[in-house]
mmCIF file with all atom_site columns, C-alpha atoms in Angstrom:
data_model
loop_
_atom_site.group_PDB
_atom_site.id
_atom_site.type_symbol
_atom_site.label_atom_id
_atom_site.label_alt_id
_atom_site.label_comp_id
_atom_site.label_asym_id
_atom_site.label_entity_id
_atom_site.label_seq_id
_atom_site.pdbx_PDB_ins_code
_atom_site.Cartn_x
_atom_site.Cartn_y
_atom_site.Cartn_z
_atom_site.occupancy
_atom_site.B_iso_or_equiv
_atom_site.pdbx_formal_charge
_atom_site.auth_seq_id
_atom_site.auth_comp_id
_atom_site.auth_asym_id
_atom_site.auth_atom_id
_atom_site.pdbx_PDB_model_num
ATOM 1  C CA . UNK X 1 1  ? 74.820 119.477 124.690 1.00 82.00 ? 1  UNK X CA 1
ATOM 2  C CA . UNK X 1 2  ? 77.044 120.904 122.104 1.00 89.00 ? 2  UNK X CA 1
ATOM 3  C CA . UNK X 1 3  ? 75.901 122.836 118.881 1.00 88.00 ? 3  UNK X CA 1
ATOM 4  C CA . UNK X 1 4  ? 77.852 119.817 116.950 1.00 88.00 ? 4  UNK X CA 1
ATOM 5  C CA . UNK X 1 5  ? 75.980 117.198 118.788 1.00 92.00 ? 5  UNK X CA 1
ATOM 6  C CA . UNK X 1 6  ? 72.141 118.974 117.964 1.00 92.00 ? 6  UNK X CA 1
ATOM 7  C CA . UNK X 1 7  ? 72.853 119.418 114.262 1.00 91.00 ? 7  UNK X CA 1
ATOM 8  C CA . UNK X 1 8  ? 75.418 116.424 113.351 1.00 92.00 ? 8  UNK X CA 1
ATOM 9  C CA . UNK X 1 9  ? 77.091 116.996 110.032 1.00 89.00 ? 9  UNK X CA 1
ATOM 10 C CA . UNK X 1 10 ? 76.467 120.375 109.787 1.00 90.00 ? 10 UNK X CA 1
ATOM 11 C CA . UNK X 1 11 ? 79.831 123.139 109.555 1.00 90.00 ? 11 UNK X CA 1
ATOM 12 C CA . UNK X 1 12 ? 79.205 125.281 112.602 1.00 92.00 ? 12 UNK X CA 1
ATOM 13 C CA . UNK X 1 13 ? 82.008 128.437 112.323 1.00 94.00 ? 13 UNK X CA 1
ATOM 14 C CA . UNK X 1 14 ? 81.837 131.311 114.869 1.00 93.00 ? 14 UNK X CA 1
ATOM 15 C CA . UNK X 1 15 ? 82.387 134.553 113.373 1.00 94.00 ? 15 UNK X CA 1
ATOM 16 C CA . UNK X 1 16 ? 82.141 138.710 114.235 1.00 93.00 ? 16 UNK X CA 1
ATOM 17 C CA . UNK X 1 17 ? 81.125 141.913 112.681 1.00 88.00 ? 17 UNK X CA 1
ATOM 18 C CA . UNK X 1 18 ? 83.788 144.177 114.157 1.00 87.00 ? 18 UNK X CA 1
ATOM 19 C CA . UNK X 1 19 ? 87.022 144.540 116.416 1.00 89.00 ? 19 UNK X CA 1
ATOM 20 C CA . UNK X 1 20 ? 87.037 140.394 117.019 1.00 92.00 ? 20 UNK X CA 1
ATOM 21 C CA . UNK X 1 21 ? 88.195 137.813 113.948 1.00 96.00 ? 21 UNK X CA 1
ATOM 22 C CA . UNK X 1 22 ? 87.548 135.865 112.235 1.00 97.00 ? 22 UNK X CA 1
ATOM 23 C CA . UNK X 1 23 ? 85.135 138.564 110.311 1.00 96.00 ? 23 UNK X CA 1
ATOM 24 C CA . UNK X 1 24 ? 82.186 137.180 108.890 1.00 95.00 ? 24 UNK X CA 1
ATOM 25 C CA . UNK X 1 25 ? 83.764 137.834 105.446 1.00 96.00 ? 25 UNK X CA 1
ATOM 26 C CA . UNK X 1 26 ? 86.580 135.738 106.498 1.00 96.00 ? 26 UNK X CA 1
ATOM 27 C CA . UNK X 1 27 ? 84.304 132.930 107.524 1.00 97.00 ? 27 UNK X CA 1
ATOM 28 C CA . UNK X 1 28 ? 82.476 133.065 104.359 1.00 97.00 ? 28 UNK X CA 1
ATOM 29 C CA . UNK X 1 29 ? 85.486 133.143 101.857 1.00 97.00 ? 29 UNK X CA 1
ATOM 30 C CA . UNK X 1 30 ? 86.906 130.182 104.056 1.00 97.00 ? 30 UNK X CA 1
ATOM 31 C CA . UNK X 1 31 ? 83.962 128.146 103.581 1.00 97.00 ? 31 UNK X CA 1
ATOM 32 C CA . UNK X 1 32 ? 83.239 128.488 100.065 1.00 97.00 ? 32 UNK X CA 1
ATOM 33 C CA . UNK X 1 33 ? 86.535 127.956 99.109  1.00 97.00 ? 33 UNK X CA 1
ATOM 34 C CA . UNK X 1 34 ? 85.196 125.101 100.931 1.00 96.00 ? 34 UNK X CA 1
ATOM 35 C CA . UNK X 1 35 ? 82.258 124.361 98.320  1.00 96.00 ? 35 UNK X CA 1
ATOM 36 C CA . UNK X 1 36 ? 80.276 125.167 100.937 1.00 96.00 ? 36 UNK X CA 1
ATOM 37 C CA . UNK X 1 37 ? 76.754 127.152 98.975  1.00 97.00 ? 37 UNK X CA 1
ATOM 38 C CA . UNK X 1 38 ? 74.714 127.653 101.248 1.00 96.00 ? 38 UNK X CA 1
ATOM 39 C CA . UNK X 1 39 ? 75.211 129.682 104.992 1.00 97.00 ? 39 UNK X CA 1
ATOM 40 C CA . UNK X 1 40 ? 72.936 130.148 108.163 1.00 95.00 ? 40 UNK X CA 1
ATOM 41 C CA . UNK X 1 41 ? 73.437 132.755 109.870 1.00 94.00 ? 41 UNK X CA 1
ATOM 42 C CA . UNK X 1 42 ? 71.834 133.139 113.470 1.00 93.00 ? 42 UNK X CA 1
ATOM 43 C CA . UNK X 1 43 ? 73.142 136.394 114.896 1.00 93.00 ? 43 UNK X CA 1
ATOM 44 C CA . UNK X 1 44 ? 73.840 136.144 118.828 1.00 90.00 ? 44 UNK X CA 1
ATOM 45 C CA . UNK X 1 45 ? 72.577 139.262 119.456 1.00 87.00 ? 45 UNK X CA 1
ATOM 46 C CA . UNK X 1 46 ? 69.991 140.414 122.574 1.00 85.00 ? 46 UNK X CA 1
ATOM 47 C CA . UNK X 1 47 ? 67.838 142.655 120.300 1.00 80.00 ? 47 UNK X CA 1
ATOM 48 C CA . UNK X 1 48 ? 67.607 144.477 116.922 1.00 77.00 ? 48 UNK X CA 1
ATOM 49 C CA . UNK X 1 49 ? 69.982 147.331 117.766 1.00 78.00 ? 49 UNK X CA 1
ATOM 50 C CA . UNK X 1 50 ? 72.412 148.914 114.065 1.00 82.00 ? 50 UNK X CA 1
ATOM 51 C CA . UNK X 1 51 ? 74.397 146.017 113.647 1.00 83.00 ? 51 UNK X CA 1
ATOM 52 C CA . UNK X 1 52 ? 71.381 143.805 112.556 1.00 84.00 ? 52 UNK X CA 1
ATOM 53 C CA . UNK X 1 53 ? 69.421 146.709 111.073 1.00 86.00 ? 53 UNK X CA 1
ATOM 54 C CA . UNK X 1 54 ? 72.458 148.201 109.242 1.00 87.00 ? 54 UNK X CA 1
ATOM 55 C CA . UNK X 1 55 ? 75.781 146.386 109.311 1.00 90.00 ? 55 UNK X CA 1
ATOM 56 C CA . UNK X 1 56 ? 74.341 142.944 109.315 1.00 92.00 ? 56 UNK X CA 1
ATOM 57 C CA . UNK X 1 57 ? 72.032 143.097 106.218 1.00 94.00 ? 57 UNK X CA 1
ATOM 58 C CA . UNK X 1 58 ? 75.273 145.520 104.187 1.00 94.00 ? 58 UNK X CA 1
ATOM 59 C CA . UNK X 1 59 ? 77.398 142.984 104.476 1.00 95.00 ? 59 UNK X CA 1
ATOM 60 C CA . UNK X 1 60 ? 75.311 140.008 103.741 1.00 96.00 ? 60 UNK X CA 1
ATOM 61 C CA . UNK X 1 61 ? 74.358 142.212 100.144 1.00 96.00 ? 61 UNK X CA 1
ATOM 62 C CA . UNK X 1 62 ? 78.207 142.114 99.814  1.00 96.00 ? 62 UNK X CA 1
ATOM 63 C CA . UNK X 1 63 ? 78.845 138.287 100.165 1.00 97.00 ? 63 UNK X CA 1
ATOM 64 C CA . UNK X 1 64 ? 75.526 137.807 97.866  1.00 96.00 ? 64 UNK X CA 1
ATOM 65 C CA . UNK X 1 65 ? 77.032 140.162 95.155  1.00 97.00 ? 65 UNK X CA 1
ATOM 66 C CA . UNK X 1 66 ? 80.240 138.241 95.457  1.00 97.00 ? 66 UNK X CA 1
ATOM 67 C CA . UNK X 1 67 ? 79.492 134.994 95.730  1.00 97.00 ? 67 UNK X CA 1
ATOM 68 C CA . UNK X 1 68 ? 76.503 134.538 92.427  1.00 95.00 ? 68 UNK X CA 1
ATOM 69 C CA . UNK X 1 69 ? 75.645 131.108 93.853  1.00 97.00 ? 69 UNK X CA 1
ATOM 70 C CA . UNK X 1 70 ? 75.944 131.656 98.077  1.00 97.00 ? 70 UNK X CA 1
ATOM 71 C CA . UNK X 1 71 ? 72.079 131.176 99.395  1.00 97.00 ? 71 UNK X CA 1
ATOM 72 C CA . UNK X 1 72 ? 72.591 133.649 102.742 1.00 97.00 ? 72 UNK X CA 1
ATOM 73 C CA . UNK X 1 73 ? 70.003 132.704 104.971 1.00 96.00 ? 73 UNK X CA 1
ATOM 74 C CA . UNK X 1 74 ? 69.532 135.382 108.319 1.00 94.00 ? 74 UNK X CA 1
ATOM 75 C CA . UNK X 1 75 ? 67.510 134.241 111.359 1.00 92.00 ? 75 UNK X CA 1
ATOM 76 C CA . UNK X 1 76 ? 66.125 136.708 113.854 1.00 90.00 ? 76 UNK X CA 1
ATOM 77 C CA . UNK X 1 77 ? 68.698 137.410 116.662 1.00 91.00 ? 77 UNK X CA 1
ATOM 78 C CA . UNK X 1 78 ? 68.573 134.504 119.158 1.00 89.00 ? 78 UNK X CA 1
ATOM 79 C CA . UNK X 1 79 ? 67.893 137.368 121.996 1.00 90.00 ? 79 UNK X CA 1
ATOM 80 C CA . UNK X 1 80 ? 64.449 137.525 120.317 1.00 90.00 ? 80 UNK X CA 1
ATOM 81 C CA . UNK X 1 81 ? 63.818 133.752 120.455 1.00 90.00 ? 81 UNK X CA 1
ATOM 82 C CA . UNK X 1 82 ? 61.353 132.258 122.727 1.00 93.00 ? 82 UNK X CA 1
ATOM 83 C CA . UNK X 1 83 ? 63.469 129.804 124.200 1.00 93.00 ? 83 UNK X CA 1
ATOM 84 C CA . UNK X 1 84 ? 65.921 132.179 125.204 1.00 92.00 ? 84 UNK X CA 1
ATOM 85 C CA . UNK X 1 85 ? 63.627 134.682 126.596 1.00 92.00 ? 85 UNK X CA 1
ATOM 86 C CA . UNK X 1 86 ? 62.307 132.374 128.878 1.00 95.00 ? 86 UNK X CA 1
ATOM 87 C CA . UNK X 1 87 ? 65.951 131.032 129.270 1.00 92.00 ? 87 UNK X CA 1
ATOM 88 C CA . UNK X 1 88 ? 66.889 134.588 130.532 1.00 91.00 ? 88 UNK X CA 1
ATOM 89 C CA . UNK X 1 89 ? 63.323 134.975 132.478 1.00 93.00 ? 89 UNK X CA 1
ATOM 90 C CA . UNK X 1 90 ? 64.067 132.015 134.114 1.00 94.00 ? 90 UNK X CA 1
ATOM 91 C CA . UNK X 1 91 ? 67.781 133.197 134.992 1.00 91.00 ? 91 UNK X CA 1
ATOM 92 C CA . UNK X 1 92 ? 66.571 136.788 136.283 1.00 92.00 ? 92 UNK X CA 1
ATOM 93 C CA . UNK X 1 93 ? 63.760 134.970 138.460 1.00 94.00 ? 93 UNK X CA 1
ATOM 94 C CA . UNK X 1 94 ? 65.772 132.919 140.334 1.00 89.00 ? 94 UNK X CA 1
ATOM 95 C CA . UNK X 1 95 ? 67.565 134.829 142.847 1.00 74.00 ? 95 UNK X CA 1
ATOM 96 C CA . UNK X 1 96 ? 69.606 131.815 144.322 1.00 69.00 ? 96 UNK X CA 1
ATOM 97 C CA . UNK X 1 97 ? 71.889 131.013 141.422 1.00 57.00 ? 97 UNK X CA 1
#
């Protein structure tokens, strides 16, 4: 099932920190040109390495300081969600496939 079909009506954008595009900046200028206020961000990420301690949270000042009325919300990286640990558990255990 598709990200579209678990949150219906909801503006689900894909976006990167560096050498990929869009950038997240990109994304965010997009959408609130949009009248979009209000972005979740859930960062696809294994583990807290610098992006999330350091790039992550600079840039997410920037768009705050930019945009006076943006709400910015950040989730933990989905590599430190329990679903997806046992997701990847599950993957590593099973040896046939």
């Amino acid at each position: 099932m598709s990200l579209e079909e678990l949150l219906p009506g909801e503006r689900i954008v894909l976006a990167f920190l560096e050498l990929m595009k869009p950038s997240l900046e990109d994304c965010a200028s997009t959408l609130y040109a949009e009248g979009v206020r209000s972005l979740r961000i859930v960062p696809v990420f294994l583990g807290m390495g610098s992006h999330l301690k350091e790039d992550l949270p600079n840039r997410v000042a920037e768009l705050r300081a930019l945009y006076g009325d943006l709400t910015v919300d950040v989730e933990p990286p989905i590599g430190e969600q329990t679903e997806v640990i046992a997701a990847i558990a599950g993957a590593i255990a099973n040896r046939d496939g």
